Coordinates of C-alpha atoms in Angstrom, one line a residue:
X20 CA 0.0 0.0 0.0
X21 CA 1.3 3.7 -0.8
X22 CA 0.3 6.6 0.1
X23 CA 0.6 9.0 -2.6
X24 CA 0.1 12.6 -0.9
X25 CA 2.5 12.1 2.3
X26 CA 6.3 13.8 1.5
X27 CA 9.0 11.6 0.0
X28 CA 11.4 12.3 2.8
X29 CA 11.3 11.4 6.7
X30 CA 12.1 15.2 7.2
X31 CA 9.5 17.0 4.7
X32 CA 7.2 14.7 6.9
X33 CA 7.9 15.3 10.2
X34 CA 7.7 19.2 9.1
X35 CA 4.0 18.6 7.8
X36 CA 3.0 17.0 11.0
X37 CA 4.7 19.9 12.6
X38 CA 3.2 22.2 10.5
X39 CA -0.6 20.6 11.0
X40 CA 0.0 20.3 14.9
X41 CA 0.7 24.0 14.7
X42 CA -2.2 25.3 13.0
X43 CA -4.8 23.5 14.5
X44 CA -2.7 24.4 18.0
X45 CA -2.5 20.3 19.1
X46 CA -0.9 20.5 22.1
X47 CA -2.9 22.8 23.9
X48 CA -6.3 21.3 22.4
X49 CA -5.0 18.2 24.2
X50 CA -4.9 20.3 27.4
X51 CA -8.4 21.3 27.0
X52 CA -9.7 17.7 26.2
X53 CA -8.3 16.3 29.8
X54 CA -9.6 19.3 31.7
X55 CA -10.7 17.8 35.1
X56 CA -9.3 14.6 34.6
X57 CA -6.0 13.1 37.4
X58 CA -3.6 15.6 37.1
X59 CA 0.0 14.5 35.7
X60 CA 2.2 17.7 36.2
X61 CA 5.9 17.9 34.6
X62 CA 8.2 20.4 35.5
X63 CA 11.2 19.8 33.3
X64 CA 14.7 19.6 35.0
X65 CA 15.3 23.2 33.4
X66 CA 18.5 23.3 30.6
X67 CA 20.9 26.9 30.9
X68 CA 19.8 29.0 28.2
X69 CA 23.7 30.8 27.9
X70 CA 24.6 27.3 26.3
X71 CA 23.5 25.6 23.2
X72 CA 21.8 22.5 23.0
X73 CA 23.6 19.6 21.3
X74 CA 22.7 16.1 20.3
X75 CA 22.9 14.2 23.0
X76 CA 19.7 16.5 24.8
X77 CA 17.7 14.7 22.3
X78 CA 17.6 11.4 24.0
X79 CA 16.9 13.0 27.4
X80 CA 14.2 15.5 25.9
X81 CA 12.7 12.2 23.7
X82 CA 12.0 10.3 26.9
X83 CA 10.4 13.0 29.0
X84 CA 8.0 13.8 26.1
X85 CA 7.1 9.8 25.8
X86 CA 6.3 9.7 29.2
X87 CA 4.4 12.9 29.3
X88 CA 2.6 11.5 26.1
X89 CA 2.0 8.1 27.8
X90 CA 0.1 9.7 30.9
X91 CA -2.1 11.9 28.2
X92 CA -3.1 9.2 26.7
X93 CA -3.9 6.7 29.7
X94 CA -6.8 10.3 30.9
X95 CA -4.3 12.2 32.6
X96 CA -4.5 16.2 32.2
X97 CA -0.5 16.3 31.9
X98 CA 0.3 19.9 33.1
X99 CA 4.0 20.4 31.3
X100 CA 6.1 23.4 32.7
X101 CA 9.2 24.1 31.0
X102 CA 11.8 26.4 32.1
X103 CA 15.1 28.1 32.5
X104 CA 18.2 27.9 34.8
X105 CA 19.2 31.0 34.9
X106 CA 21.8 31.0 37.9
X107 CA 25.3 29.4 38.8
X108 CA 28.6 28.1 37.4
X109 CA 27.5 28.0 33.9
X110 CA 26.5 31.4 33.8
X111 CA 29.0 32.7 35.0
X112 CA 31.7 31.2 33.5
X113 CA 30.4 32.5 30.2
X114 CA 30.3 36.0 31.7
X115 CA 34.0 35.1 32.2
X116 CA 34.6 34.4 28.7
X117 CA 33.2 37.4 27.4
X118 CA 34.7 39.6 29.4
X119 CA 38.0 38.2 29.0
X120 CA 38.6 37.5 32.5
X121 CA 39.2 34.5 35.0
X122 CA 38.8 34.3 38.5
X123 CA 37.0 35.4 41.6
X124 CA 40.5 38.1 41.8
X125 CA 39.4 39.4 38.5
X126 CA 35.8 39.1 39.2
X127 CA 36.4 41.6 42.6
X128 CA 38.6 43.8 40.8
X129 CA 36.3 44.4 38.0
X130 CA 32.9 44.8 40.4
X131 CA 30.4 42.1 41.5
X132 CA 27.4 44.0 40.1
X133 CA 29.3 44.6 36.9
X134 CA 29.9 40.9 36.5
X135 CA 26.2 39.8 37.9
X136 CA 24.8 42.7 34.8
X137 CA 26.6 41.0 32.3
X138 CA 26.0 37.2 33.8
X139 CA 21.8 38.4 33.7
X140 CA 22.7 39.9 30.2
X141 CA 23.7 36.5 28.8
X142 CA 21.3 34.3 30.8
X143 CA 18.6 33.8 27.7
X144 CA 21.3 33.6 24.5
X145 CA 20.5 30.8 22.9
X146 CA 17.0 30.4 24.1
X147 CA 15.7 30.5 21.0
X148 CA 17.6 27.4 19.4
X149 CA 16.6 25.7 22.6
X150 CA 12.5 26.7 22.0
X151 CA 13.9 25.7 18.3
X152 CA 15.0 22.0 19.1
X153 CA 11.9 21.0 20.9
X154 CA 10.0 22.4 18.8
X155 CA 11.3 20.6 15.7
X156 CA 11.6 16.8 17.5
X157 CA 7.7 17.4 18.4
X158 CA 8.6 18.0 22.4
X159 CA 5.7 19.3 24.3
X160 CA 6.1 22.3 26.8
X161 CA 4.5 25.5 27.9
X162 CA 6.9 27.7 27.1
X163 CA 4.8 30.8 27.8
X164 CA 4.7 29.9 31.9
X165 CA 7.8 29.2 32.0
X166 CA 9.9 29.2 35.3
X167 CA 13.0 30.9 35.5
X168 CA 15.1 30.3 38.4
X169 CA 16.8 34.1 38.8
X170 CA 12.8 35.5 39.2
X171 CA 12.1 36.6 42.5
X172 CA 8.9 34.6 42.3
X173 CA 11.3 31.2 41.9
X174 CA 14.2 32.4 44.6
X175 CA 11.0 33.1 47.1
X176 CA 10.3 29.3 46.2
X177 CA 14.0 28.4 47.1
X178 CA 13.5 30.6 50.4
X179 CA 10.5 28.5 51.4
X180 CA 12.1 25.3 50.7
X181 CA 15.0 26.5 52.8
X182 CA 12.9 27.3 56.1
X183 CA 11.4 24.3 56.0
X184 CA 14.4 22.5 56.1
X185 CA 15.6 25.0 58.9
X186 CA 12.4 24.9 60.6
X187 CA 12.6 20.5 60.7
X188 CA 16.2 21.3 62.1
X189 CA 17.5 19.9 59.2
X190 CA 20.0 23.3 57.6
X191 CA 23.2 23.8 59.6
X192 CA 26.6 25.1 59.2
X193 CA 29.9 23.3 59.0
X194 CA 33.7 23.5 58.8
X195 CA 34.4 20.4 57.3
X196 CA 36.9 19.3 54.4
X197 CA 34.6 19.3 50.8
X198 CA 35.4 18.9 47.4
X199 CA 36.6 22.4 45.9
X200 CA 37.7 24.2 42.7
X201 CA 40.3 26.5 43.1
X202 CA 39.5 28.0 40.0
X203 CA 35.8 28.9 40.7
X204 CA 37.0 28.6 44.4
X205 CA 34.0 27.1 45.3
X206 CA 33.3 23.8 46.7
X207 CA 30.5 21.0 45.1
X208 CA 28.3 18.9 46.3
X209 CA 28.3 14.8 45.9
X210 CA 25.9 15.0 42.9
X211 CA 28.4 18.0 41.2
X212 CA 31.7 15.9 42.2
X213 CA 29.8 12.9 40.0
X214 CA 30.0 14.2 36.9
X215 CA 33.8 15.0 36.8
X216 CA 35.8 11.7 37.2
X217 CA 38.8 11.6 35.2
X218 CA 41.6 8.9 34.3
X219 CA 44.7 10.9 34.6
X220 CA 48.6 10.1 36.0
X221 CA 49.9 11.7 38.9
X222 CA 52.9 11.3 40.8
X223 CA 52.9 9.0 44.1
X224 CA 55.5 9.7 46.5
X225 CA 57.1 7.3 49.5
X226 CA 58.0 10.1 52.1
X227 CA 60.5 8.9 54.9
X228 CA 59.3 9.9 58.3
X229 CA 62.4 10.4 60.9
X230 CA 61.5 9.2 63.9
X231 CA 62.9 11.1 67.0
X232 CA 63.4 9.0 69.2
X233 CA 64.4 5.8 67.6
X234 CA 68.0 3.9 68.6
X235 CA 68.2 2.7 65.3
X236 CA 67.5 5.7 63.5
X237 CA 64.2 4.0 61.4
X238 CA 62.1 6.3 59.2
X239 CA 58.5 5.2 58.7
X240 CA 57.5 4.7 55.3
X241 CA 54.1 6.8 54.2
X242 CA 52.7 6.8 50.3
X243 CA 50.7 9.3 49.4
X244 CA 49.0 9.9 45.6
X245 CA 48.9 13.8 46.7
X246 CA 52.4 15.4 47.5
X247 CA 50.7 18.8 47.6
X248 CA 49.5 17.5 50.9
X249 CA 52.6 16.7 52.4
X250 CA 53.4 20.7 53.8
X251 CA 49.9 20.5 55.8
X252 CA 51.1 16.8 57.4
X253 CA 50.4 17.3 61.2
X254 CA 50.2 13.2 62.2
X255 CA 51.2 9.7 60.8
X256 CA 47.8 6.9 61.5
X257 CA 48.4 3.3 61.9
X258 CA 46.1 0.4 62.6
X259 CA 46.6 -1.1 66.0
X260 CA 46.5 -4.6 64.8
X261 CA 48.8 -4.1 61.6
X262 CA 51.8 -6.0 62.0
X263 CA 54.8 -3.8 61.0
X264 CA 58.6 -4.7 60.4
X265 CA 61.9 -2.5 60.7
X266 CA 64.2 -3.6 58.5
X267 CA 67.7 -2.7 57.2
X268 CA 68.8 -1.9 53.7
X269 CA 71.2 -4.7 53.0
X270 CA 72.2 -3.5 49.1
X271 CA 71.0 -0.3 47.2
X272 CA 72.5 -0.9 43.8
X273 CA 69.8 -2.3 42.0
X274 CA 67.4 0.0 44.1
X275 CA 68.9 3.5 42.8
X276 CA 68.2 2.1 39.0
X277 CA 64.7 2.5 40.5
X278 CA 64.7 6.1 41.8
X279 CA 64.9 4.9 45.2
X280 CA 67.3 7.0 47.7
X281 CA 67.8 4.5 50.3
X282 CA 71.1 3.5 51.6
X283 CA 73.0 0.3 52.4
X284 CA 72.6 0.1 56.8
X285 CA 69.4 2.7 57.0
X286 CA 66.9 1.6 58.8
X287 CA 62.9 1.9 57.4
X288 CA 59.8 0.6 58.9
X289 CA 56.5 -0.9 56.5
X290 CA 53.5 -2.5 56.9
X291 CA 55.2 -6.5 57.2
X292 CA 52.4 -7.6 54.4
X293 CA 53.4 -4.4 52.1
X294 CA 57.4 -4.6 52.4
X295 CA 57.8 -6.9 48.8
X296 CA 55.7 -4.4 47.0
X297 CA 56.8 -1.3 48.8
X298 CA 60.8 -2.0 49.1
X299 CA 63.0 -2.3 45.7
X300 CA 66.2 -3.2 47.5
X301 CA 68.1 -6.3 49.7
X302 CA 67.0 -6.3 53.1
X303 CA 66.7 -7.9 56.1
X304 CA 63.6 -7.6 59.0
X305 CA 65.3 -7.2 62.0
X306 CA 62.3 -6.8 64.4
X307 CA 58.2 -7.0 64.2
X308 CA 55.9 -5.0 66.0
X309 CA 52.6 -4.2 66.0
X310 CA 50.6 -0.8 65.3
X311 CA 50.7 -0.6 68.8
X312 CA 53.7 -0.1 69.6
X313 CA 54.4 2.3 67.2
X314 CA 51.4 4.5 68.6
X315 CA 52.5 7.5 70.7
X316 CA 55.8 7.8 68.8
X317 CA 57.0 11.1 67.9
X318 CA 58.9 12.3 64.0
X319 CA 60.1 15.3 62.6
X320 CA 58.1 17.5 60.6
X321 CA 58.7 17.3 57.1
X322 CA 58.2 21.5 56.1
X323 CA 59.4 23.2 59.5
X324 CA 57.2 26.0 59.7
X325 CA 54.4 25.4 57.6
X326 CA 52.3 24.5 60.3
X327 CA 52.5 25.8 64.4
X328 CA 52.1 22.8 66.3
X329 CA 52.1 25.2 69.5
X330 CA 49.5 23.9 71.9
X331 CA 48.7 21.0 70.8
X332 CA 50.2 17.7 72.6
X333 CA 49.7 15.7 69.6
X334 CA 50.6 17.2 66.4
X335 CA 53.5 15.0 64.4
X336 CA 53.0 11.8 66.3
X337 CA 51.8 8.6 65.5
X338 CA 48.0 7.6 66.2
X339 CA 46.1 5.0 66.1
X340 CA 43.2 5.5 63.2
X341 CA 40.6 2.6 62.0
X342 CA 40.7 3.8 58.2
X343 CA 44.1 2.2 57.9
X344 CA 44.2 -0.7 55.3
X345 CA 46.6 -3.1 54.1
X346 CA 45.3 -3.1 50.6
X347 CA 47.8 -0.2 49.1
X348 CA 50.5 2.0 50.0
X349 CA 53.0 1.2 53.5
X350 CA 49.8 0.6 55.7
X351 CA 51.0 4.0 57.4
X352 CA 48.6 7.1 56.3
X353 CA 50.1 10.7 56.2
X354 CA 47.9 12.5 57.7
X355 CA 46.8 16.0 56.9
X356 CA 44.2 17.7 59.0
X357 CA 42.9 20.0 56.5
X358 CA 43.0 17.9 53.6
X359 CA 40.5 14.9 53.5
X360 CA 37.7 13.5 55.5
X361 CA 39.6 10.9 57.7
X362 CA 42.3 13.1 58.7
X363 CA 39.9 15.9 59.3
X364 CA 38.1 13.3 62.1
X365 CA 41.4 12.3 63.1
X366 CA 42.4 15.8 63.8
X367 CA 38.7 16.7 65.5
X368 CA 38.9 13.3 67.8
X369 CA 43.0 13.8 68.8
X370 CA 44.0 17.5 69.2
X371 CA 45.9 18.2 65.8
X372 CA 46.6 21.7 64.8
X373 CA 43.7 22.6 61.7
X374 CA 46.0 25.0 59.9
X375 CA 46.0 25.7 56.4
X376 CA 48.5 25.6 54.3
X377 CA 46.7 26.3 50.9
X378 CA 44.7 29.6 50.5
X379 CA 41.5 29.9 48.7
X380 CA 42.8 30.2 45.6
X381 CA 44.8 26.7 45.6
X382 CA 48.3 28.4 46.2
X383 CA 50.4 27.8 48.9
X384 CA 50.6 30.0 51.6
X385 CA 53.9 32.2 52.8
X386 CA 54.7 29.8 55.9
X387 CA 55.5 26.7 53.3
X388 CA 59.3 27.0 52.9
X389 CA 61.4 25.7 50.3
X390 CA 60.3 28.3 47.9
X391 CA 56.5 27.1 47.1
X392 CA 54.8 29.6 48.5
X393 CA 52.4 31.4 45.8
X394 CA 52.4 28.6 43.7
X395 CA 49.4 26.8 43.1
X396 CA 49.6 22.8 44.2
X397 CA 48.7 21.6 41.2
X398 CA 50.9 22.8 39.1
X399 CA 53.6 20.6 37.8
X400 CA 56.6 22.8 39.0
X401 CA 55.4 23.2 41.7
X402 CA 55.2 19.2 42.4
X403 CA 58.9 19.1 41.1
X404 CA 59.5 21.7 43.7
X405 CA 58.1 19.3 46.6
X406 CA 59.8 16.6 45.4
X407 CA 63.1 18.2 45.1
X408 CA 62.7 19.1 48.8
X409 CA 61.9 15.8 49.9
X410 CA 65.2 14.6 48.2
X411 CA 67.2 17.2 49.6
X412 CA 66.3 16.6 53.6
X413 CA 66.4 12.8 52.9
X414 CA 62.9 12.6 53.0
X415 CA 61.9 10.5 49.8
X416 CA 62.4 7.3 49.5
X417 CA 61.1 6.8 45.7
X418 CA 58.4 8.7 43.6
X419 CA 56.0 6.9 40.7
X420 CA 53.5 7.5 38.5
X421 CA 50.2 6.6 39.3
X422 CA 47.1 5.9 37.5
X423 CA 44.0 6.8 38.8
X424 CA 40.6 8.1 38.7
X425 CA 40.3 11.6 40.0
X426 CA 37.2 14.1 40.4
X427 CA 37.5 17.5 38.1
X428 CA 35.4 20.6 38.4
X429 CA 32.5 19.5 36.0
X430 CA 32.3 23.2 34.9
X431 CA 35.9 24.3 33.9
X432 CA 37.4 20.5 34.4
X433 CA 40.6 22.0 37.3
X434 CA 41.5 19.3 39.3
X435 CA 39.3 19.0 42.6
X436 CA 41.1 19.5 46.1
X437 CA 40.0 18.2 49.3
X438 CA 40.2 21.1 51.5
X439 CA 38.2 22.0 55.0
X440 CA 35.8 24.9 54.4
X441 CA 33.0 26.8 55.7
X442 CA 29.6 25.3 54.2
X443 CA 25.8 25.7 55.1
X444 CA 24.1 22.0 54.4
X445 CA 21.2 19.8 54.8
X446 CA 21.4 17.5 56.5
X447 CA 20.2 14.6 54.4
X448 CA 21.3 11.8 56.6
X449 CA 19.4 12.2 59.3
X450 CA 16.5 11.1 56.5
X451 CA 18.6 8.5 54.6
X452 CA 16.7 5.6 55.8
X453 CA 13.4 7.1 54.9
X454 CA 15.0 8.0 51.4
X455 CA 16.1 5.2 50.8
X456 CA 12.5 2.9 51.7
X457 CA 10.9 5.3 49.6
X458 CA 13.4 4.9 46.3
X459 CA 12.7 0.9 47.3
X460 CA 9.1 2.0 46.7
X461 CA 9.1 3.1 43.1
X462 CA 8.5 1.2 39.8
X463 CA 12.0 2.0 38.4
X464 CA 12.4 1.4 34.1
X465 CA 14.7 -0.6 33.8
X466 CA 14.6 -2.0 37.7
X467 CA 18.7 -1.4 37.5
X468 CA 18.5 2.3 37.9
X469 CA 16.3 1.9 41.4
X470 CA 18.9 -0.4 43.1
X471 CA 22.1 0.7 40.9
X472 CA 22.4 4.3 40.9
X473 CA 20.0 6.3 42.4
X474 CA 20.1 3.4 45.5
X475 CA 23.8 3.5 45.6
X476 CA 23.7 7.1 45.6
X477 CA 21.1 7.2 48.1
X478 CA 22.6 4.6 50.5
X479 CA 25.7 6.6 50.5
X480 CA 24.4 9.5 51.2
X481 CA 26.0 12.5 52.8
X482 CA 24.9 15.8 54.0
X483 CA 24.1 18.4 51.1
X484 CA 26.8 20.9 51.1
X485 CA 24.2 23.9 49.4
X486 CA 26.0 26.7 49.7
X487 CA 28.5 28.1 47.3
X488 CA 31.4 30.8 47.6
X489 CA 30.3 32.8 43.9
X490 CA 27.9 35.6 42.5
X491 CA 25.4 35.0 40.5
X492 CA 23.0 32.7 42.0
X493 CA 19.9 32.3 44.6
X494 CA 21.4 34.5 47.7
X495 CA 21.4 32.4 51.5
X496 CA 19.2 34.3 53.5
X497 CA 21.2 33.9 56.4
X498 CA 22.5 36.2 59.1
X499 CA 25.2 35.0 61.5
X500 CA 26.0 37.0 64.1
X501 CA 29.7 37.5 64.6
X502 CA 29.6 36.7 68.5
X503 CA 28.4 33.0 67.5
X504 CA 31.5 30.5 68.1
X505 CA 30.3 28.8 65.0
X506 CA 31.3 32.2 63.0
X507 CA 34.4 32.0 60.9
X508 CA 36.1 34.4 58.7

């Protein structure tokens, strides 16, 4: 069978169906027909109108118009609400591109209301490729009530949302470490830090810690992936019921061909299951202990000055921590307060000094000596630096490269660092189990993304970190007063 008057082409006949659904105004007839009937509504997670759309928001925009097509037809009235997000990162990074700067330095220095003008300027570029696109794959939305997320209408929405988390007891405000950009100098949440994973090769360090008080002289071995954390070490953690050995470098000529720096007689203690993959030399164990034992021991800092250890009975001794595995590394943890979640409890439950050593701006600060200060930690002379200092106080034993998955700003894709910052969050947890009977509770299609994703994610859970350290968004509306002792500068 032919049909004789439809278009030769798949294109020429979408565009007639378009073209017919148009005149005789199809989607909002449909409206009319299911007036009174169950109510479906749709809000659609809203796309940032300063970007253009690409390929790949056909698929997403496909299935939300199936389903919203689905409940029409089974005598839903589907309510469908389109709109705009108008605020954040993406925003105004663009502002950054078109004014030819980079930076919250440059931002300050050129005017916050100058940069949020131009951010709202920019807001609705390509708004009409976007209205374009779903127009022209037959996607369904009320464009004419749309929301837009920088209206006072929507951030009075926000607002509400926000009191009722503060009024369940749920919003409060933390110093904790979080994943931040340096660049946007701002720190993500969970969900953010999930869309920035990256394969890349960084350099993993084995850092000899001198021990002050040891007969034999023994250094305790520590690996660490992040050398830019070494300046801000305050501790060393070992688990109680590791068994450890201290052995002594028997024959270093075959360990120099493999960038080690130990030397025939010195004396190094490892995790005893770690030493054949930690150790390229001849050596002999000439005692076992456990983690025990090694608990309460005191070493020499490895950057003298970087961080004041005044008043505080603990800081560059060796503590007893049940994160400590023998699955990588010396089964000794460096230990940086202010640089990752464990050694941030660490620090909270034993005293350690919570000094930075890395400003806002990733860069460190003037107390790091050995000429790094100003430079930012990622940067590959700067690692060089900290390595060359490590070999020049006999401090490294052997450097690698490393292969691993890191998280990257999903926005401008700078490396992420773990740093302990101020943050307003909800806290999420203390409904996790609720959350996560609920997600149970659901019909998921397919039944994988129910109990993979969205319950992994869920059962994981940690506290929203909502608050961000930029411009152009939805503003807290929070007053602290400065005779709080939760206020920090």
């Amino acid at each position: 069978m032919t049909y004789p008057d439809l278009p030769a082409s798949h294109p020429a006949l979408e565009e007639d169906i378009l073209r017919i659904w148009g005149e005789e105004d199809t989607f909002h007839r449909s409206l009319r027909a299911r007036d009174g009937e169950p109510e479906f509504v749709f809000y659609e997670g809203p796309p940032t109108a300063n970007g253009r759309p690409g390929v790949h928001h056909l698929i997403s925009r496909t299935i939300k118009d199936l389903v919203a097509r689905y409940r029409t037809m089974t005598g839903h009235h589907v309510t469908r609400i389109a709109g705009w997000d108008t605020h954040g990162l993406p925003v105004e990074l663009e502002a950054e591109r078109r004014l030819g700067i980079s930076g919250k330095r440059q931002i300050e220095e050129l005017g916050i209301a100058e940069f949020n003008r131009v951010c709202r300027e920019g807001i609705f570029t390509y708004k009409d490729d976007w209205e374009r696109l779903s127009l022209r794959i037959g996607y369904w939305l009320d464009y004419e009530n749309a929301y837009i997320t920088c209206t006072p209408e929507y951030i009075e929405s926000v607002w509400w949302a926000l009191s009722e988390i503060e009024r369940k007891g749920l919003l409060y405000r933390g110093y904790k470490v979080v994943p931040y950009c340096s660049r946007c100098g701002t720190g993500l949440s969970s969900h953010e830090v999930a869309l920035g994973w990256a394969t890349v090769v960084d350099t993993a360090v084995f850092v000899k810690f001198h021990l002050a008080d040891d007969p034999d002289g023994a250094r305790v071995l520590s690996w660490t992936t992040t050398p830019w954390t070494l300046p801000g070490n305050v501790a060393l953690a070992v688990g109680e019921d590791i068994e450890y050995a201290k052995i002594r470098v028997l024959d270093d000529s075959e360990a120099s061909k493999k960038g080690s720096t130990a030397r025939v007689g010195e004396v190094l203690i490892v995790a005893l299951p770690l030493l054949e993959r930690t150790l390229v030399h001849e050596y002999e164990v000439i005692e076992t202990l456990s983690g025990r034992d090694l608990v309460g021991r005191l070493y020499d800092p490895l950057f003298p000055g970087a961080v004041d250890g005044a008043g505080s009975e603990t800081a560059w001794t060796i503590l007893p921590a049940d994160f400590v595995t023998i699955e990588e590394g010396t089964g000794v943890v460096h230990t940086a307060v202010m640089y990752g979640e464990d050694d941030f409890r660490l620090g909270s439950e034993s005293d350690l000094p919570k000094q930075h050593t890395v400003d806002g701006e990733g860069r460190f600060k003037e107390s790091v000596p050995g000429g790094l200060a100003g430079g930012h930690v990622k940067d590959t002379d700067v690692e060089r630096g900290i390595v060359a200092w490590l070999e020049d106080h006999d401090l490294l034993y052997r450097s690698e490269k490393y292969e691993h998955s890191y998280p990257h700003c999903w926005r401008c894709d700078s490396a992420l660092l773990y740093m302990a910052r101020d943050a307003w969050y909800a806290q999420t947890t203390a409904v996790k189990d609720q959350l996560v009977e609920l997600n149970a509770s659901v019909d998921w299609h397919p039944a994988e993304t129910g109990s993979g994703r969205m319950g992994e994610w869920l059962a994981n859970n940690v506290d929203w970190s909502l608050s961000r350290d930029r411009y152009w968004g939805t503003p807290l509306p929070i007053w602290v007063c400065d005779a709080d002792p939760a206020h920090r500068e």
